[in-house]
Amino acid sequence: MRMKAVLLNCTLKQSPAPSNTQALMDHVIDHLESLDVECETIRVVDYNVKFGVSNDEGDGDEWPRILEKVLAANILIIGTSIWFGVRSSVCQMVIERLDGTYNNVNEVGQYPLYNTVGGVVVTGNEDGAHDAAANTLFNLAHLGCTIPPNADTYWLGDAGPGPSFIEADGWSSPYTRKTCQWMSHNVVHLARMLHDHPIPPEGNTVPMSMMKGMEMGPGREKRMLPAMMEEEGEGGPIHRLLRRATKARRSGH
Amino acid sequence: MRMKAVLLNCTLKQSPAPSNTQALMDHVIDHLESLDVECETIRVVDYNVKFGVSNDEGDGDEWPRILEKVLAANILIIGTSIWFGVRSSVCQMVIERLDGTYNNVNEVGQYPLYNTVGGVVVTGNEDGAHDAAANTLFNLAHLGCTIPPNADTYWLGDAGPGPSFIEADGWSSPYTRKTCQWMSHNVVHLARMLHDHPIPPEGNTVPMSMMKGMEMGPGREKRMLPAMMEEEGEGGPIHRLLRRATKARRSGH
Amino acid sequence: MRMKAVLLNCTLKQSPAPSNTQALMDHVIDHLESLDVECETIRVVDYNVKFGVSNDEGDGDEWPRILEKVLAANILIIGTSIWFGVRSSVCQMVIERLDGTYNNVNEVGQYPLYNTVGGVVVTGNEDGAHDAAANTLFNLAHLGCTIPPNADTYWLGDAGPGPSFIEADGWSSPYTRKTCQWMSHNVVHLARMLHDHPIPPEGNTVPMSMMKGMEMGPGREKRMLPAMMEEEGEGGPIHRLLRRATKARRSGH
Amino acid sequence: MRMKAVLLNCTLKQSPAPSNTQALMDHVIDHLESLDVECETIRVVDYNVKFGVSNDEGDGDEWPRILEKVLAANILIIGTSIWFGVRSSVCQMVIERLDGTYNNVNEVGQYPLYNTVGGVVVTGNEDGAHDAAANTLFNLAHLGCTIPPNADTYWLGDAGPGPSFIEADGWSSPYTRKTCQWMSHNVVHLARMLHDHPIPPEGNTVPMSMMKGMEMGPGREKRMLPAMMEEEGEGGPIHRLLRRATKARRSGH
């Protein structure tokens, strides 16, 4: 079975402007394709993605088209440039939009991104890769992704303003090459592992008993959906409704 | 086979002072033991651990005793309090000391913490859990650990100074209980998976060909050891020397 | 002379949706107005602000209208909500757009935001205020702002999802009230001080001698403009061109 | 009147091992001395500083000797190396110890570090300067320091392990030189300004009225001391007791 990777390029620059982050992502894609992974890159800023934290903000919002692909992937790679020492606003916007997935579950009651593997690609002309990578991978793990060892690759020049990845021939950096290779291989290793042996749905859905006697106001419980599903039982309406969201992913490959 | 977890409590306070972080870690231990995991807690500040980035700083340094246990574990949990919005100095010191493991490899040429699963426990009277958890899990992933989904649990009060976990009865928080359960189960799920199916040593050691024509000065290549081992071949002296470092771990269980 | 404050609300939600961040910012405004400061709030997401790092991205970009007000203020307050533990994408976008000001200087050759005082307001339903505030204030200081003591105010609930500032009656928090008052007063104290005694232009423009013999490729020197101006001398064309950018600010009050 | 600067070097390495951070700090000192500032460097790890958050942890703790100098300075510079993308454990330990100053006030009821100016020096072989500087300057501002524009200087090599500041001749970086000069001058500009015009004690002590009707448990109010002093009135016992703590500073210069 072929693994499928979606790579979200969170550069600030619309096509066809050259993207330094894409240049490094292309090397990741080379590795992934050599490992028989089907890759699709999405340059987020080319789409009309609205600010917000739901799955569909309406009014021409094109995030649902991106989300559909994300949910069907085994591997999710976020690429970002660095501005002022942290990840780009477009990257932050993507993470915010993924908040909407907390309202859904997969067919066993876990968040939809369970059994997806996360990785990150960062470029900047200096400083900020650890912060950008750490936050992004942590956010992905919160959303349900598994993070393999060495799941980041980045390139940076030395202190201060200077040329970016393409102009500086960042690919000549042995560290960037090494981490690019390691990240690419490890996301595939873990994706295959999780495909063959999904994370069991034990202990990662909330028992309703835990909630007993605790006041949970209306509208604040979105992350408690797994608990509601557990109470409802397998054949209930929430199950049926939400199951379709992740069905494509399982049946598609 | 029984999984083994080592939990490093990075509170600033020496025993027998009560530790809020330990109080939450104890709930993690309850979960882990119910899943048949053997747990050992180490309160780092009770040991004479020296500042530094090597495996043994000499002069009575007790880090080697801790490191030995870390390397023999399937699950590594870091517990930390928050001070000034970030993880404690003791936690940072522990991460710095783990830098020394970059100089070692396991029997297949990966960093010694490959196939170990990482998790984190954070307590504070307010704010800082995401930063402390994100950095710590990212550092562990860099060192070779795999990070499962929802691999963090934390408790915080609301803005400003206030009571800590024990005094505030933090365990009554449904969010803390949920994340405690999820984290505990997921580190075990992944530890079992990696025990049965270790991450293949493909693509996560550096081919020497990549280094060709690149100037790598003496003393700067510690993280390139896997590459040197690859060139040397299985029976070489580096292999023999370093294999012993992680042998205990594999044979021990 | 009346001080002038511009407050940028970086909520994700367009008007007329209620903004929790605005609710806390309104308390800051109460303090500022009691100190005779003229306040203008801008809800950034109500404008067509484009992603980018220049002062005008063209094609209907409304950032120049906002920037003009920012440059004319004595006090610049950034308000942001927290998403996934860090500042909002809109806040990051605002900081990215301020990058454009590095290409300008004030009448004495410093960055245009020299002698402006920075502050920050953060709300979230939990965790992330320190990270959001620290990055934002640091970025403002890099851009030229002075940061007074206790220049942040925030409100957060305890761990996990929950009600936000308005619903939770966050204003009942003594810590939030205290920091709100302190921040408001200190930005005014410093603004008055810097108005009466601007930071002397000694040592904060780059002498060309420093650059001698160092290769600085074309298009990478934007932050070196002060040096070029110094070489050019007071009456040169760069001086004349850029002086107009900050003239309004000085003459306006 | 001569300004006085205290520079805390937070390297992990004890004397006489060469410190890369000190090498860059020495350039800061060159600038400061040329501006007639009296400088004293303290290498923290050469002292027996204990983990904790009080002003004196007892049992041979040498922090009080350092703290006394910090409180008598007009300028406080923190120098730190980067490990795993963030500031060193020694730097974090120093910040934690400064927590103790929240329990004291100056002669007008502000935190003792009011009217002190903060700056930061960071070195690493790659990545992490923004995070280290942002957190450290933010913490200093919380403690009462004022942060001038461009109050940080740093040097970093490009991505991955590599030579450090001394070996790499980091001082040849125009960006590091520029920021070193700017930071040095700006901390002096602001220190002189605050010496001549201290921040007025208006609005930065807490009125007791604000606290009315709010439950503040015993032992949680340390940061509320200014409020208690306000209620007590100028001649009260808390005033007399605490005034001595900062007296040396004012009378000393």
mmCIF file of N, CA and C in Angstrom, chain A residues 65-149:
data_model
loop_
_atom_site.group_PDB
_atom_site.id
_atom_site.type_symbol
_atom_site.label_atom_id
_atom_site.label_comp_id
_atom_site.label_asym_id
_atom_site.label_seq_id
_atom_site.Cartn_x
_atom_site.Cartn_y
_atom_site.Cartn_z
ATOM 1 N N ARG A 65 -11.226 22.532 1.261
ATOM 2 C CA ARG A 65 -10.550 21.761 0.200
ATOM 3 C C ARG A 65 -9.185 21.264 0.675
ATOM 4 N N ILE A 66 -8.507 22.106 1.453
ATOM 5 C CA ILE A 66 -7.194 21.707 1.976
ATOM 6 C C ILE A 66 -7.363 20.673 3.082
ATOM 7 N N LEU A 67 -8.322 20.916 3.949
ATOM 8 C CA LEU A 67 -8.539 20.027 5.094
ATOM 9 C C LEU A 67 -8.851 18.607 4.641
ATOM 10 N N GLU A 68 -9.634 18.514 3.587
ATOM 11 C CA GLU A 68 -9.997 17.195 3.074
ATOM 12 C C GLU A 68 -8.744 16.386 2.719
ATOM 13 N N LYS A 69 -7.796 17.060 2.099
ATOM 14 C CA LYS A 69 -6.548 16.379 1.729
ATOM 15 C C LYS A 69 -5.703 16.037 2.953
ATOM 16 N N VAL A 70 -5.684 16.953 3.900
ATOM 17 C CA VAL A 70 -4.929 16.706 5.133
ATOM 18 C C VAL A 70 -5.459 15.464 5.836
ATOM 19 N N LEU A 71 -6.776 15.359 5.907
ATOM 20 C CA LEU A 71 -7.378 14.241 6.633
ATOM 21 C C LEU A 71 -7.193 12.915 5.910
ATOM 22 N N ALA A 72 -6.907 12.964 4.616
ATOM 23 C CA ALA A 72 -6.720 11.735 3.843
ATOM 24 C C ALA A 72 -5.262 11.301 3.778
ATOM 25 N N ALA A 73 -4.380 12.053 4.403
ATOM 26 C CA ALA A 73 -2.942 11.758 4.307
ATOM 27 C C ALA A 73 -2.461 10.895 5.461
ATOM 28 N N ASN A 74 -1.389 10.133 5.215
ATOM 29 C CA ASN A 74 -0.718 9.415 6.287
ATOM 30 C C ASN A 74 0.361 10.269 6.927
ATOM 31 N N ILE A 75 0.866 11.207 6.119
ATOM 32 C CA ILE A 75 1.974 12.053 6.567
ATOM 33 C C ILE A 75 1.596 13.508 6.306
ATOM 34 N N LEU A 76 1.760 14.342 7.327
ATOM 35 C CA LEU A 76 1.464 15.762 7.198
ATOM 36 C C LEU A 76 2.729 16.561 7.497
ATOM 37 N N ILE A 77 3.218 17.257 6.456
ATOM 38 C CA ILE A 77 4.436 18.060 6.621
ATOM 39 C C ILE A 77 4.053 19.531 6.528
ATOM 40 N N ILE A 78 4.465 20.310 7.547
ATOM 41 C CA ILE A 78 4.243 21.752 7.516
ATOM 42 C C ILE A 78 5.567 22.430 7.173
ATOM 43 N N GLY A 79 5.555 23.237 6.116
ATOM 44 C CA GLY A 79 6.741 24.024 5.779
ATOM 45 C C GLY A 79 6.499 25.482 6.116
ATOM 46 N N THR A 80 7.453 26.122 6.756
ATOM 47 C CA THR A 80 7.253 27.534 7.108
ATOM 48 C C THR A 80 8.550 28.321 7.001
ATOM 49 N N SER A 81 8.410 29.573 6.667
ATOM 50 C CA SER A 81 9.514 30.510 6.779
ATOM 51 C C SER A 81 9.467 31.118 8.177
ATOM 52 N N ILE A 82 10.540 31.801 8.531
ATOM 53 C CA ILE A 82 10.640 32.439 9.848
ATOM 54 C C ILE A 82 10.558 33.946 9.667
ATOM 55 N N TRP A 83 9.760 34.599 10.473
ATOM 56 C CA TRP A 83 9.728 36.060 10.496
ATOM 57 C C TRP A 83 9.741 36.515 11.940
ATOM 58 N N PHE A 84 10.698 37.346 12.281
ATOM 59 C CA PHE A 84 10.846 37.852 13.651
ATOM 60 C C PHE A 84 11.042 36.705 14.637
ATOM 61 N N GLY A 85 11.754 35.683 14.195
ATOM 62 C CA GLY A 85 12.154 34.614 15.096
ATOM 63 C C GLY A 85 11.143 33.511 15.315
ATOM 64 N N VAL A 86 9.978 33.616 14.691
ATOM 65 C CA VAL A 86 8.957 32.579 14.863
ATOM 66 C C VAL A 86 8.342 32.186 13.509
ATOM 67 N N ARG A 87 7.468 31.191 13.531
ATOM 68 C CA ARG A 87 6.850 30.717 12.300
ATOM 69 C C ARG A 87 5.983 31.811 11.669
ATOM 70 N N SER A 88 5.730 31.669 10.391
ATOM 71 C CA SER A 88 5.001 32.695 9.639
ATOM 72 C C SER A 88 3.539 32.797 10.066
ATOM 73 N N SER A 89 2.931 33.927 9.767
ATOM 74 C CA SER A 89 1.513 34.129 10.061
ATOM 75 C C SER A 89 0.650 33.109 9.311
ATOM 76 N N VAL A 90 1.073 32.733 8.123
ATOM 77 C CA VAL A 90 0.307 31.749 7.353
ATOM 78 C C VAL A 90 0.359 30.390 8.048
ATOM 79 N N CYS A 91 1.500 30.047 8.587
ATOM 80 C CA CYS A 91 1.637 28.794 9.330
ATOM 81 C C CYS A 91 0.742 28.820 10.577
ATOM 82 N N GLN A 92 0.774 29.929 11.279
ATOM 83 C CA GLN A 92 -0.084 30.056 12.474
ATOM 84 C C GLN A 92 -1.557 29.955 12.079
ATOM 85 N N MET A 93 -1.915 30.554 10.960
ATOM 86 C CA MET A 93 -3.298 30.494 10.479
ATOM 87 C C MET A 93 -3.710 29.050 10.173
ATOM 88 N N VAL A 94 -2.808 28.285 9.582
ATOM 89 C CA VAL A 94 -3.090 26.878 9.280
ATOM 90 C C VAL A 94 -3.328 26.090 10.563
ATOM 91 N N ILE A 95 -2.467 26.310 11.549
ATOM 92 C CA ILE A 95 -2.629 25.604 12.825
ATOM 93 C C ILE A 95 -3.968 25.985 13.462
ATOM 94 N N GLU A 96 -4.303 27.269 13.405
ATOM 95 C CA GLU A 96 -5.588 27.715 13.972
ATOM 96 C C GLU A 96 -6.769 27.033 13.281
ATOM 97 N N ARG A 97 -6.671 26.885 11.976
ATOM 98 C CA ARG A 97 -7.772 26.245 11.252
ATOM 99 C C ARG A 97 -7.895 24.753 11.607
ATOM 100 N N LEU A 98 -6.749 24.138 11.914
ATOM 101 C CA LEU A 98 -6.794 22.726 12.298
ATOM 102 C C LEU A 98 -7.506 22.527 13.637
ATOM 103 N N ASP A 99 -7.675 23.602 14.388
ATOM 104 C CA ASP A 99 -8.440 23.535 15.645
ATOM 105 C C ASP A 99 -9.827 22.946 15.407
ATOM 106 N N GLY A 100 -10.343 23.194 14.223
ATOM 107 C CA GLY A 100 -11.668 22.671 13.897
ATOM 108 C C GLY A 100 -11.764 21.160 13.964
ATOM 109 N N THR A 101 -10.636 20.477 13.748
ATOM 110 C CA THR A 101 -10.680 19.006 13.745
ATOM 111 C C THR A 101 -10.932 18.434 15.131
ATOM 112 N N TYR A 102 -10.740 19.234 16.170
ATOM 113 C CA TYR A 102 -11.037 18.756 17.526
ATOM 114 C C TYR A 102 -12.518 18.395 17.667
ATOM 115 N N ASN A 103 -13.327 18.906 16.764
ATOM 116 C CA ASN A 103 -14.757 18.628 16.846
ATOM 117 C C ASN A 103 -15.157 17.337 16.142
ATOM 118 N N ASN A 104 -14.184 16.678 15.529
ATOM 119 C CA ASN A 104 -14.469 15.435 14.824
ATOM 120 C C ASN A 104 -13.703 14.293 15.458
ATOM 121 N N VAL A 105 -14.103 13.109 15.123
ATOM 122 C CA VAL A 105 -13.350 11.933 15.567
ATOM 123 C C VAL A 105 -13.240 10.941 14.415
ATOM 124 N N ASN A 106 -12.289 10.037 14.528
ATOM 125 C CA ASN A 106 -12.197 8.968 13.537
ATOM 126 C C ASN A 106 -13.168 7.840 13.920
ATOM 127 N N GLU A 107 -13.101 6.718 13.201
ATOM 128 C CA GLU A 107 -14.126 5.684 13.398
ATOM 129 C C GLU A 107 -14.028 4.970 14.750
ATOM 130 N N VAL A 108 -12.917 5.202 15.455
ATOM 131 C CA VAL A 108 -12.821 4.572 16.774
ATOM 132 C C VAL A 108 -12.907 5.586 17.912
ATOM 133 N N GLY A 109 -13.220 6.849 17.587
ATOM 134 C CA GLY A 109 -13.450 7.815 18.651
ATOM 135 C C GLY A 109 -12.253 8.661 19.046
ATOM 136 N N GLN A 110 -11.188 8.593 18.241
ATOM 137 C CA GLN A 110 -10.021 9.451 18.509
ATOM 138 C C GLN A 110 -10.097 10.681 17.604
ATOM 139 N N TYR A 111 -9.269 11.680 17.900
ATOM 140 C CA TYR A 111 -9.183 12.828 16.998
ATOM 141 C C TYR A 111 -8.836 12.341 15.588
ATOM 142 N N PRO A 112 -9.285 13.053 14.569
ATOM 143 C CA PRO A 112 -9.087 12.573 13.190
ATOM 144 C C PRO A 112 -7.628 12.436 12.768
ATOM 145 N N LEU A 113 -6.725 13.179 13.415
ATOM 146 C CA LEU A 113 -5.324 13.101 12.985
ATOM 147 C C LEU A 113 -4.530 12.001 13.689
ATOM 148 N N TYR A 114 -5.191 11.229 14.564
ATOM 149 C CA TYR A 114 -4.529 10.041 15.113
ATOM 150 C C TYR A 114 -4.106 9.132 13.949
ATOM 151 N N ASN A 115 -2.929 8.573 14.103
ATOM 152 C CA ASN A 115 -2.342 7.683 13.080
ATOM 153 C C ASN A 115 -1.822 8.439 11.861
ATOM 154 N N THR A 116 -1.845 9.763 11.923
ATOM 155 C CA THR A 116 -1.113 10.568 10.951
ATOM 156 C C THR A 116 0.248 10.899 11.567
ATOM 157 N N VAL A 117 1.265 10.998 10.727
ATOM 158 C CA VAL A 117 2.611 11.313 11.215
ATOM 159 C C VAL A 117 2.952 12.743 10.816
ATOM 160 N N GLY A 118 3.534 13.495 11.730
ATOM 161 C CA GLY A 118 3.844 14.898 11.482
ATOM 162 C C GLY A 118 5.324 15.163 11.294
ATOM 163 N N GLY A 119 5.630 16.155 10.462
ATOM 164 C CA GLY A 119 7.011 16.608 10.269
ATOM 165 C C GLY A 119 7.011 18.082 9.919
ATOM 166 N N VAL A 120 8.179 18.718 9.970
ATOM 167 C CA VAL A 120 8.232 20.154 9.738
ATOM 168 C C VAL A 120 9.507 20.550 8.982
ATOM 169 N N VAL A 121 9.348 21.539 8.109
ATOM 170 C CA VAL A 121 10.457 22.066 7.302
ATOM 171 C C VAL A 121 10.515 23.570 7.548
ATOM 172 N N VAL A 122 11.677 24.085 7.917
ATOM 173 C CA VAL A 122 11.791 25.505 8.249
ATOM 174 C C VAL A 122 12.960 26.141 7.511
ATOM 175 N N THR A 123 12.732 27.317 6.936
ATOM 176 C CA THR A 123 13.859 28.085 6.386
ATOM 177 C C THR A 123 13.763 29.535 6.862
ATOM 178 N N GLY A 124 14.932 30.132 7.044
ATOM 179 C CA GLY A 124 15.010 31.535 7.438
ATOM 180 C C GLY A 124 16.397 32.030 7.125
ATOM 181 N N ASN A 125 16.591 33.343 7.109
ATOM 182 C CA ASN A 125 17.972 33.751 6.853
ATOM 183 C C ASN A 125 18.818 33.743 8.113
ATOM 184 N N GLU A 126 18.170 33.551 9.265
ATOM 185 C CA GLU A 126 18.864 33.366 10.535
ATOM 186 C C GLU A 126 17.841 32.924 11.562
ATOM 187 N N ASP A 127 18.261 32.382 12.626
ATOM 188 C CA ASP A 127 17.567 32.183 13.897
ATOM 189 C C ASP A 127 16.040 31.972 13.890
ATOM 190 N N GLY A 128 15.590 31.018 14.690
ATOM 191 C CA GLY A 128 14.172 30.815 14.925
ATOM 192 C C GLY A 128 13.664 29.426 14.579
ATOM 193 N N ALA A 129 14.526 28.560 14.054
ATOM 194 C CA ALA A 129 14.051 27.256 13.586
ATOM 195 C C ALA A 129 13.555 26.375 14.734
ATOM 196 N N HIS A 130 14.272 26.380 15.846
ATOM 197 C CA HIS A 130 13.832 25.536 16.955
ATOM 198 C C HIS A 130 12.452 25.956 17.448
ATOM 199 N N ASP A 131 12.267 27.250 17.609
ATOM 200 C CA ASP A 131 10.969 27.730 18.100
ATOM 201 C C ASP A 131 9.852 27.369 17.116
ATOM 202 N N ALA A 132 10.085 27.615 15.834
ATOM 203 C CA ALA A 132 9.073 27.317 14.813
ATOM 204 C C ALA A 132 8.774 25.819 14.770
ATOM 205 N N ALA A 133 9.818 25.002 14.817
ATOM 206 C CA ALA A 133 9.630 23.556 14.721
ATOM 207 C C ALA A 133 8.991 22.996 15.986
ATOM 208 N N ALA A 134 9.466 23.445 17.133
ATOM 209 C CA ALA A 134 8.952 22.906 18.400
ATOM 210 C C ALA A 134 7.464 23.196 18.552
ATOM 211 N N ASN A 135 7.074 24.435 18.317
ATOM 212 C CA ASN A 135 5.660 24.773 18.443
ATOM 213 C C ASN A 135 4.811 24.012 17.442
ATOM 214 N N THR A 136 5.285 23.916 16.216
ATOM 215 C CA THR A 136 4.476 23.297 15.168
ATOM 216 C C THR A 136 4.317 21.797 15.415
ATOM 217 N N LEU A 137 5.402 21.127 15.761
ATOM 218 C CA LEU A 137 5.300 19.692 16.028
ATOM 219 C C LEU A 137 4.462 19.439 17.283
ATOM 220 N N PHE A 138 4.600 20.298 18.283
ATOM 221 C CA PHE A 138 3.800 20.134 19.495
ATOM 222 C C PHE A 138 2.314 20.306 19.186
ATOM 223 N N ASN A 139 2.000 21.300 18.382
ATOM 224 C CA ASN A 139 0.597 21.520 17.988
ATOM 225 C C ASN A 139 0.061 20.311 17.228
ATOM 226 N N LEU A 140 0.871 19.773 16.308
ATOM 227 C CA LEU A 140 0.435 18.597 15.545
ATOM 228 C C LEU A 140 0.199 17.404 16.475
ATOM 229 N N ALA A 141 1.071 17.239 17.466
ATOM 230 C CA ALA A 141 0.900 16.134 18.415
ATOM 231 C C ALA A 141 -0.385 16.312 19.230
ATOM 232 N N HIS A 142 -0.685 17.568 19.582
ATOM 233 C CA HIS A 142 -1.932 17.841 20.299
ATOM 234 C C HIS A 142 -3.147 17.490 19.444
ATOM 235 N N LEU A 143 -3.011 17.698 18.159
ATOM 236 C CA LEU A 143 -4.114 17.431 17.237
ATOM 237 C C LEU A 143 -4.252 15.939 16.935
ATOM 238 N N GLY A 144 -3.276 15.141 17.365
ATOM 239 C CA GLY A 144 -3.396 13.703 17.178
ATOM 240 C C GLY A 144 -2.232 13.057 16.437
ATOM 241 N N CYS A 145 -1.353 13.862 15.850
ATOM 242 C CA CYS A 145 -0.243 13.294 15.084
ATOM 243 C C CYS A 145 0.786 12.632 16.001
ATOM 244 N N THR A 146 1.466 11.663 15.441
ATOM 245 C CA THR A 146 2.640 11.089 16.089
ATOM 246 C C THR A 146 3.875 11.765 15.498
ATOM 247 N N ILE A 147 4.852 12.068 16.360
ATOM 248 C CA ILE A 147 6.067 12.753 15.924
ATOM 249 C C ILE A 147 7.251 11.792 16.031
ATOM 250 N N PRO A 148 7.832 11.421 14.900
ATOM 251 C CA PRO A 148 8.973 10.514 14.953
ATOM 252 C C PRO A 148 10.209 11.238 15.470
ATOM 253 N N PRO A 149 11.279 10.495 15.768
ATOM 254 C CA PRO A 149 12.533 11.169 16.099
ATOM 255 C C PRO A 149 13.009 12.005 14.911
#
